[in-house]
PDB file of C-alpha atoms in Angstrom:
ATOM      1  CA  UNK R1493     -35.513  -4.963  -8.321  1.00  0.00           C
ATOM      2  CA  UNK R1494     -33.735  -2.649  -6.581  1.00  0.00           C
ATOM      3  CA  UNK R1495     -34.374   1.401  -7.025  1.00  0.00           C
ATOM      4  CA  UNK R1496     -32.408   4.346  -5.492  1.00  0.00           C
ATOM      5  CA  UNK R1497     -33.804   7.815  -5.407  1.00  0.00           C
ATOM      6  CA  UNK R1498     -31.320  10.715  -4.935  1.00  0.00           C
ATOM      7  CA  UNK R1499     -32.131  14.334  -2.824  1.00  0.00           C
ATOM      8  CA  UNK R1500     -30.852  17.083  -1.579  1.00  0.00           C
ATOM      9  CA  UNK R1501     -29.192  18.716  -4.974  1.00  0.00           C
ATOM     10  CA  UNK R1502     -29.011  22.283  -5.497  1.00  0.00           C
ATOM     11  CA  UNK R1503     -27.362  25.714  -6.150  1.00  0.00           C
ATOM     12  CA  UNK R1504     -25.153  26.946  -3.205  1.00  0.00           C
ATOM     13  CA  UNK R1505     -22.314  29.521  -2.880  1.00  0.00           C
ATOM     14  CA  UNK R1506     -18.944  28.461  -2.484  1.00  0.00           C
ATOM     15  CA  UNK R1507     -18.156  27.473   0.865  1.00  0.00           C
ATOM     16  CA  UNK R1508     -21.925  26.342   1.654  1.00  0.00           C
ATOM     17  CA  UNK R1509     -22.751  23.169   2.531  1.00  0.00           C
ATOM     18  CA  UNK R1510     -25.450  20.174   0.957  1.00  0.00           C
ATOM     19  CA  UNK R1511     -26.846  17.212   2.212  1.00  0.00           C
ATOM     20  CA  UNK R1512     -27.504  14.699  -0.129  1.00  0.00           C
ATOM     21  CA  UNK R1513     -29.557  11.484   0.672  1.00  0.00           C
ATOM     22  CA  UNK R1514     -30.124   8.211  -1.582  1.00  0.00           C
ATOM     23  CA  UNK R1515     -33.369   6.337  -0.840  1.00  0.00           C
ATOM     24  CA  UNK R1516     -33.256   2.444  -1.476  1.00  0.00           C
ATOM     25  CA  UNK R1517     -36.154   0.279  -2.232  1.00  0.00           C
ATOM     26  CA  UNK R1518     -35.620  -3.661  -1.416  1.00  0.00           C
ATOM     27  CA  UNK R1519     -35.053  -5.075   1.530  1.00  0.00           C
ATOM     28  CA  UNK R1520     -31.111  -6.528   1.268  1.00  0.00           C
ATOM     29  CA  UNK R1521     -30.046  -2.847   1.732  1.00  0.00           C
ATOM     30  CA  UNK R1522     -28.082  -3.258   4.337  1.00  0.00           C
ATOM     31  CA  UNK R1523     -26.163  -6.158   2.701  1.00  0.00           C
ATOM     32  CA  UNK R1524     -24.079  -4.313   0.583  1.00  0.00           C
ATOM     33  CA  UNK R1525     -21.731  -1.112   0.147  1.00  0.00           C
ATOM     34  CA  UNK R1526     -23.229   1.801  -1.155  1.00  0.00           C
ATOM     35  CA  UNK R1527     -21.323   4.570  -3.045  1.00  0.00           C
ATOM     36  CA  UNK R1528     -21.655   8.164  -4.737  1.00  0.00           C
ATOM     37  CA  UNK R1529     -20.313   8.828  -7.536  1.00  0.00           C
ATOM     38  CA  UNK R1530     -20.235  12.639  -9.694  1.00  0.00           C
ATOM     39  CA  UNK R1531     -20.100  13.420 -13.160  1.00  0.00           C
ATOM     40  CA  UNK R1532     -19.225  16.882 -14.499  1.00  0.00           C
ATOM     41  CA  UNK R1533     -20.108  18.049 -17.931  1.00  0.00           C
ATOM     42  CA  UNK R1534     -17.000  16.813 -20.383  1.00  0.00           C
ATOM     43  CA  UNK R1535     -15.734  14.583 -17.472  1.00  0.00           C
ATOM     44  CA  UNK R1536     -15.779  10.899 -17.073  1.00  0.00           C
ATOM     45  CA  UNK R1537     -17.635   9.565 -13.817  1.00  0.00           C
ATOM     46  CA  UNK R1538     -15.550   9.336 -10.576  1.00  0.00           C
ATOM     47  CA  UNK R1539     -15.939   7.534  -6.872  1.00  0.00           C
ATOM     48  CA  UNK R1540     -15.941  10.007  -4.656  1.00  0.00           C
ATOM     49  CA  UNK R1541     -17.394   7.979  -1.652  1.00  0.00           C
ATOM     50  CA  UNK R1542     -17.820   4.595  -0.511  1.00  0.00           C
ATOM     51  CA  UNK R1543     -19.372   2.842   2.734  1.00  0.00           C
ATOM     52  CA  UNK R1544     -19.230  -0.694   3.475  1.00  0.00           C
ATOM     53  CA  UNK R1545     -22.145  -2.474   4.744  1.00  0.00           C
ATOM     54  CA  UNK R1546     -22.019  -1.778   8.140  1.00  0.00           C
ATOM     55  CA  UNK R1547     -20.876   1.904   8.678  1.00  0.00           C
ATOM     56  CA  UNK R1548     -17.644   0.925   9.418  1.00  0.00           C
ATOM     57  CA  UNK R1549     -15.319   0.878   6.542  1.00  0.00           C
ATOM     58  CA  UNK R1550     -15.346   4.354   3.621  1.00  0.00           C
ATOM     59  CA  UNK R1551     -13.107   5.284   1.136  1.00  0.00           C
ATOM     60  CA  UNK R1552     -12.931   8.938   0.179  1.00  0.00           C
ATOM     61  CA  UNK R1553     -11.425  10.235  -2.940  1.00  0.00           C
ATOM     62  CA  UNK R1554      -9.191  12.602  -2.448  1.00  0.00           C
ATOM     63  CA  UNK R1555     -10.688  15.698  -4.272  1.00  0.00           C
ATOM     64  CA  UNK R1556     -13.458  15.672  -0.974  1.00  0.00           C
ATOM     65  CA  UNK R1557     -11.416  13.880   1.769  1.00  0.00           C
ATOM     66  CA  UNK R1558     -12.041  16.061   4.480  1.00  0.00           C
ATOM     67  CA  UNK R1559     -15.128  17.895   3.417  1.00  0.00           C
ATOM     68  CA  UNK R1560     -17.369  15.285   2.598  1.00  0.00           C
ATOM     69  CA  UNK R1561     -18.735  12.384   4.952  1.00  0.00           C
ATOM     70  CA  UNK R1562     -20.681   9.540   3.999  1.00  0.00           C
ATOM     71  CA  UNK R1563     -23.118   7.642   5.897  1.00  0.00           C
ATOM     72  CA  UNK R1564     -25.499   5.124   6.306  1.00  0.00           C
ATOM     73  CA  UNK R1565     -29.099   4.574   8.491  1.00  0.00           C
ATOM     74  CA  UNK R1566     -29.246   0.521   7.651  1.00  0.00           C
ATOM     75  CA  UNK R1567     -33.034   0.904   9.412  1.00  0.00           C
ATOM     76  CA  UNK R1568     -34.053   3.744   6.609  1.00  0.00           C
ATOM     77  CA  UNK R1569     -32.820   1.947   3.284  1.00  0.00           C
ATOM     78  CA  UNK R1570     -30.953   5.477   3.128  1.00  0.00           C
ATOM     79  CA  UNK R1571     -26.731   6.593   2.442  1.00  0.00           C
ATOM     80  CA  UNK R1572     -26.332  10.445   3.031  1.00  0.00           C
ATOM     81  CA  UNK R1573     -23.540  12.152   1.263  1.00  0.00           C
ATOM     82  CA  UNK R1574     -22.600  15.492   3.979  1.00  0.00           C
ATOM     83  CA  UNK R1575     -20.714  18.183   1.955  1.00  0.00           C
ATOM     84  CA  UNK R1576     -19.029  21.012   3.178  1.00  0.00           C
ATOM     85  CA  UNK R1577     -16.817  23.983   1.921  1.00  0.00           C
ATOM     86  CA  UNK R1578     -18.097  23.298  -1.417  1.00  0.00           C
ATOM     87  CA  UNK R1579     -15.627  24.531  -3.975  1.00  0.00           C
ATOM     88  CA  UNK R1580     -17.118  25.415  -7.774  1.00  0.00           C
ATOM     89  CA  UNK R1581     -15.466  22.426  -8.840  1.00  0.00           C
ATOM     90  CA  UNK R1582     -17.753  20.104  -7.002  1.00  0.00           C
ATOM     91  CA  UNK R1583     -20.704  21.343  -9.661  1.00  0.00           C
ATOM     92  CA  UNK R1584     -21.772  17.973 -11.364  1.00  0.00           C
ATOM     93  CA  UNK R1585     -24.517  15.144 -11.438  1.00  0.00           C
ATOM     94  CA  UNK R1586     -23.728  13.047  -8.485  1.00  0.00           C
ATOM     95  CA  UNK R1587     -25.055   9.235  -8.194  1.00  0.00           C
ATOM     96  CA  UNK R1588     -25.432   7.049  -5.790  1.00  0.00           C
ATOM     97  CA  UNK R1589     -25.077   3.241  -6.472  1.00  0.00           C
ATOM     98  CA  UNK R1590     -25.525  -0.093  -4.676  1.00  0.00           C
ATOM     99  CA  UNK R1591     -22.256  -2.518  -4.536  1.00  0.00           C
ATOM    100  CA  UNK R1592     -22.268  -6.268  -5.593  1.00  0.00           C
ATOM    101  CA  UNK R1593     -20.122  -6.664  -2.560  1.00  0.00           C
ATOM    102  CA  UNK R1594     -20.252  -5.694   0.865  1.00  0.00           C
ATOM    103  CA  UNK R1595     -16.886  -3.735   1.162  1.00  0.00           C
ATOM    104  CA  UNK R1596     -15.678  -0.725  -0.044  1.00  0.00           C
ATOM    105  CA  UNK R1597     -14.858  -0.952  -4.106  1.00  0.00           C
ATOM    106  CA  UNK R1598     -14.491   1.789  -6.298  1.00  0.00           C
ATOM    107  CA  UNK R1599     -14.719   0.839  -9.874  1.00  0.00           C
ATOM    108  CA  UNK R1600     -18.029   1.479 -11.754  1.00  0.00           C
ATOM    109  CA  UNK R1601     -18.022  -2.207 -12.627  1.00  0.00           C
ATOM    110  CA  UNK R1602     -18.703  -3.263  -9.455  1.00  0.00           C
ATOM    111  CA  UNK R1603     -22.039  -1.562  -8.812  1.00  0.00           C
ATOM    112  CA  UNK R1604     -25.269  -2.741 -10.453  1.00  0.00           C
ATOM    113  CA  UNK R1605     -28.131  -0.505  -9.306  1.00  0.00           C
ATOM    114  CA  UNK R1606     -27.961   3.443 -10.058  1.00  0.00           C
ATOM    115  CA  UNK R1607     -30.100   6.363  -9.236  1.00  0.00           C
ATOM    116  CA  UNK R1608     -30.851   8.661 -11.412  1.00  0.00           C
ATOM    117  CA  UNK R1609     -28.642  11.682 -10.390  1.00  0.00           C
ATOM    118  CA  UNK R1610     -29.269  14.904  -8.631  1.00  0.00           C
ATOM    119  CA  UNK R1611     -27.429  18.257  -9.955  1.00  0.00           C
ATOM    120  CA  UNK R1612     -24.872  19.757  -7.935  1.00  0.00           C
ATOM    121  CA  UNK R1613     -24.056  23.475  -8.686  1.00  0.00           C
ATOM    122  CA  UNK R1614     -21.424  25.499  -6.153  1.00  0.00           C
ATOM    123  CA  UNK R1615     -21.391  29.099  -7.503  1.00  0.00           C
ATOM    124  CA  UNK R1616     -18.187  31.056  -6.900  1.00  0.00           C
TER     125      UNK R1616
END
């Protein structure tokens, strides 16, 4: 069994920055793609980043390219999430989630282990 255990959620200002990190129990971690995913309230849940197995390949969804940066540290069992210039529409649960595969999908459907979530509020 495989658990993931979000951090790093909080209240900033617009323009502030977070860190998020996503702890992950088990040790085929670094086997597979990792992702975060957000949810705002009334909003369906979107793929915001992805990062194959090895650091190498991401996918960014196009509401953060450029402000956020995900990353991996294979040796801690741990994906960071780096956000910057944090806009008040970046306010939502965000997820992280383990990939069946080891590349870079983005459909929910492909991911079978979730963390709980970790509340994201950017004030304007």
């Amino acid at each position: 069994q495989v658990q993931l255990v979000e951090s790093g959620g909080g209240l900033v200002q617009a323009g502030g920055s977070l860190r998020l990190s996503c702890a992950a129990s088990g040790r085929t971690f670094s086997t597979y793609a990792m992702g975060w995913f957000r949810q705002a309230p009334g909003k369906v849940r979107e793929s915001i980043a992805v990062i194959s197995w090895n650091g190498v390949s991401t996918y960014y969804a196009d509401s953060v390219k450029g402000r956020f940066t995900i990353s991996r540290d294979n040796a801690k069992n741990t994906v960071y999430l780096q956000m910057n210039s944090l806009k008040p529409e970046d306010s939502a649960v965000y997820y992280c989630a383990r990939a069946r595969v080891s590349y870079v999908p983005r459909a929910e459907r492909e991911y079978d282990y979730w963390g709980q979530g970790t509340q994201v509020t950017v004030s304007s």
